[in-house]
Amino acid sequence: MTPLALTISDDTLSDRQKDVLNAALSLLVEGGDGLTMTGVARRASCSKETLYKWFGDRDGLLTATVQWQAAKVRMVAVDRETLDKRTLALALEKFGRNLLSVLAGDVSVALNRLAISHAGQEKRNLGAIVLENGRFAMGKRLKPVLEAGRDAGLLSFEESETAFRTYYGLVVRDVQLRLLLGEHLELGETEIAADVKRAREQFFTLYGA
Amino acid sequence: MTPLALTISDDTLSDRQKDVLNAALSLLVEGGDGLTMTGVARRASCSKETLYKWFGDRDGLLTATVQWQAAKVRMVAVDRETLDKRTLALALEKFGRNLLSVLAGDVSVALNRLAISHAGQEKRNLGAIVLENGRFAMGKRLKPVLEAGRDAGLLSFEESETAFRTYYGLVVRDVQLRLLLGEHLELGETEIAADVKRAREQFFTLYGA
DNA sequence: AGCAGACCGTACCGTACGGTACGGTTCGGC
DNA sequence: GCCGAACCGTACCGTACGGTACGGTCTGCT
């Protein structure tokens, strides 16, 4: 078994390997330290030798873990049929609530912390992976909805990228940074729903046709 | 010399100590690793023993460095005399440009990366310091301006906190996260000015009276 | 039964780094 | 000139952790 392919998808991995990556993920969430090769081996009840055979080195394991988690988050498509203002608003709010609840989750915070730490050590790959599967994936997911809204005469903007970034800013604001910096921010269902509703209304004020 | 007081202000430190902290800061900016006690001692041409006498331990040095940098960023007051729509717009844009250029600077990125890394290791203090002197200081700085704008009948909002967070979101959007994750984002004077102008216009659309 | 490969567990190595100890030098006070 | 405090430079210690080696076990194949 060579040290694993360049990209990791669900079926690139054996069940045992998924166990290992889930172990690494759980250790990561429990606190940035603790994620040592010995720790992962113990948690997954496997030998360090196997770890190195499968993942090459520590960075390989980390990369695989991040990709593995990214692969878990599958997008929910939004059908652009029968788009009126109300369904567009619902789609935007659903997207926003999902975005905020993911961002506020333990796993997202831990993963972003790890990737950010590595970005400060000329190991740019983890950050790129997180960006690609986080922020950029979100853009690819929402922009078709925005463009559908424009085609239906409900929204007005030049570039969907700019419109998306505005919506992103209105929804996320300073929340992610504060969470990453360790602030214990209470974000229940109701707060999230209220914040997203406000953001959506503001977005309509700015970009409504 | 006891291991330094709890809070660090400009005159708590001797010039030699400031040299040491600047050395630590430069090492930090040059790459998250490299910031070792030996490295700081060598860069500052001092002995490790002195480092430990002054700052207690590595965390003490890091904390002092972060506080020292925070103390450097002094706020520019905005006079709320003769406030009309144009001067308010100018004040908001000046604030926004400053915010974005600081956030995009090497020092801010490095400091936030450090604090975020530590937040993932139950060392919450660095994150708290960065939050206090970054995000929260910005709020304390801008909210009086917003309230002055409301008093002058130019703006309309319930809570200045919410209004501030909206402006923050409109200005920063995903920029800080992308920088922290290692994306090489070109942010020149002109892009910043244009982004902030757009954000300010959007803010007036949302909160203009 | 015998063999090969995958894997577990553990012991081990090398190194990097936090922290300490100590001799040597500079400098201010007397 | 003498003393002590502060400090530099370097050597040193302990430990944690990445990475390797190796013996033992299980499984599947012939």
PDB file of N, CA and C in Angstrom, chain B residues 2 5-6 24 42 45-46 51 54 124 134 139 142 145 154 162 165 169 185 188 190 202:
ATOM      1  N   THR B   2      11.062  41.219  39.039  1.00  0.00           N
ATOM      2  CA  THR B   2      10.090  40.109  39.052  1.00  0.00           C
ATOM      3  C   THR B   2       9.605  39.833  37.623  1.00  0.00           C
ATOM      4  N   ALA B   5       4.904  42.652  35.290  1.00  0.00           N
ATOM      5  CA  ALA B   5       3.552  42.863  35.809  1.00  0.00           C
ATOM      6  C   ALA B   5       2.511  42.136  34.957  1.00  0.00           C
ATOM      7  N   LEU B   6       1.272  42.240  35.392  1.00  0.00           N
ATOM      8  CA  LEU B   6       0.192  41.534  34.701  1.00  0.00           C
ATOM      9  C   LEU B   6      -0.109  42.182  33.357  1.00  0.00           C
ATOM     10  N   ALA B  24      11.339  39.245  19.134  1.00  0.00           N
ATOM     11  CA  ALA B  24      10.353  38.157  19.114  1.00  0.00           C
ATOM     12  C   ALA B  24       9.319  38.396  18.024  1.00  0.00           C
ATOM     13  N   ARG B  42      19.137  34.886  20.587  1.00  0.00           N
ATOM     14  CA  ARG B  42      20.162  35.182  19.593  1.00  0.00           C
ATOM     15  C   ARG B  42      19.823  36.464  18.834  1.00  0.00           C
ATOM     16  N   SER B  45      20.387  39.366  20.916  1.00  0.00           N
ATOM     17  CA  SER B  45      21.706  39.394  21.558  1.00  0.00           C
ATOM     18  C   SER B  45      21.579  39.496  23.080  1.00  0.00           C
ATOM     19  N   CYS B  46      20.761  38.647  23.614  1.00  0.00           N
ATOM     20  CA  CYS B  46      20.692  38.568  25.079  1.00  0.00           C
ATOM     21  C   CYS B  46      20.752  37.097  25.459  1.00  0.00           C
ATOM     22  N   LEU B  51      16.013  36.263  29.510  1.00  0.00           N
ATOM     23  CA  LEU B  51      14.651  36.068  29.016  1.00  0.00           C
ATOM     24  C   LEU B  51      13.764  35.486  30.112  1.00  0.00           C
ATOM     25  N   TRP B  54      13.078  37.900  33.001  1.00  0.00           N
ATOM     26  CA  TRP B  54      12.155  38.990  32.667  1.00  0.00           C
ATOM     27  C   TRP B  54      10.725  38.508  32.437  1.00  0.00           C
ATOM     28  N   ARG B 124      -6.063  30.124  26.725  1.00  0.00           N
ATOM     29  CA  ARG B 124      -7.035  31.047  26.181  1.00  0.00           C
ATOM     30  C   ARG B 124      -6.529  32.492  26.207  1.00  0.00           C
ATOM     31  N   GLY B 134      -7.887  43.898  19.418  1.00  0.00           N
ATOM     32  CA  GLY B 134      -8.210  43.945  18.003  1.00  0.00           C
ATOM     33  C   GLY B 134      -9.686  44.247  17.814  1.00  0.00           C
ATOM     34  N   GLY B 139     -14.373  48.097  18.009  1.00  0.00           N
ATOM     35  CA  GLY B 139     -15.749  48.444  18.349  1.00  0.00           C
ATOM     36  C   GLY B 139     -15.806  49.689  19.222  1.00  0.00           C
ATOM     37  N   LEU B 142     -15.176  52.742  17.043  1.00  0.00           N
ATOM     38  CA  LEU B 142     -16.124  53.200  16.020  1.00  0.00           C
ATOM     39  C   LEU B 142     -17.499  53.534  16.587  1.00  0.00           C
ATOM     40  N   VAL B 145     -18.575  57.072  17.030  1.00  0.00           N
ATOM     41  CA  VAL B 145     -18.816  57.742  15.751  1.00  0.00           C
ATOM     42  C   VAL B 145     -20.218  57.408  15.247  1.00  0.00           C
ATOM     43  N   LEU B 154     -28.231  61.252  11.097  1.00  0.00           N
ATOM     44  CA  LEU B 154     -27.719  60.708   9.834  1.00  0.00           C
ATOM     45  C   LEU B 154     -27.867  59.204   9.744  1.00  0.00           C
ATOM     46  N   THR B 162     -24.725  46.129  17.147  1.00  0.00           N
ATOM     47  CA  THR B 162     -25.181  45.439  15.934  1.00  0.00           C
ATOM     48  C   THR B 162     -24.776  46.203  14.680  1.00  0.00           C
ATOM     49  N   ARG B 165     -21.123  45.642  14.064  1.00  0.00           N
ATOM     50  CA  ARG B 165     -20.806  44.310  13.543  1.00  0.00           C
ATOM     51  C   ARG B 165     -21.205  44.191  12.079  1.00  0.00           C
ATOM     52  N   GLY B 169     -18.626  43.343   9.138  1.00  0.00           N
ATOM     53  CA  GLY B 169     -18.839  42.272   8.171  1.00  0.00           C
ATOM     54  C   GLY B 169     -18.753  42.763   6.742  1.00  0.00           C
ATOM     55  N   LEU B 185      -3.333  37.068  -0.855  1.00  0.00           N
ATOM     56  CA  LEU B 185      -4.352  37.985  -1.341  1.00  0.00           C
ATOM     57  C   LEU B 185      -3.718  39.348  -1.579  1.00  0.00           C
ATOM     58  N   GLY B 188      -3.853  46.054  -2.378  1.00  0.00           N
ATOM     59  CA  GLY B 188      -3.182  47.345  -2.487  1.00  0.00           C
ATOM     60  C   GLY B 188      -4.064  48.465  -1.968  1.00  0.00           C
ATOM     61  N   THR B 190      -5.464  50.802  -3.542  1.00  0.00           N
ATOM     62  CA  THR B 190      -6.645  51.074  -4.368  1.00  0.00           C
ATOM     63  C   THR B 190      -7.752  50.059  -4.128  1.00  0.00           C
ATOM     64  N   GLN B 202     -22.922  50.627   1.148  1.00  0.00           N
ATOM     65  CA  GLN B 202     -23.895  49.613   1.566  1.00  0.00           C
ATOM     66  C   GLN B 202     -24.375  49.891   2.981  1.00  0.00           C
TER      67      GLN B 202
END
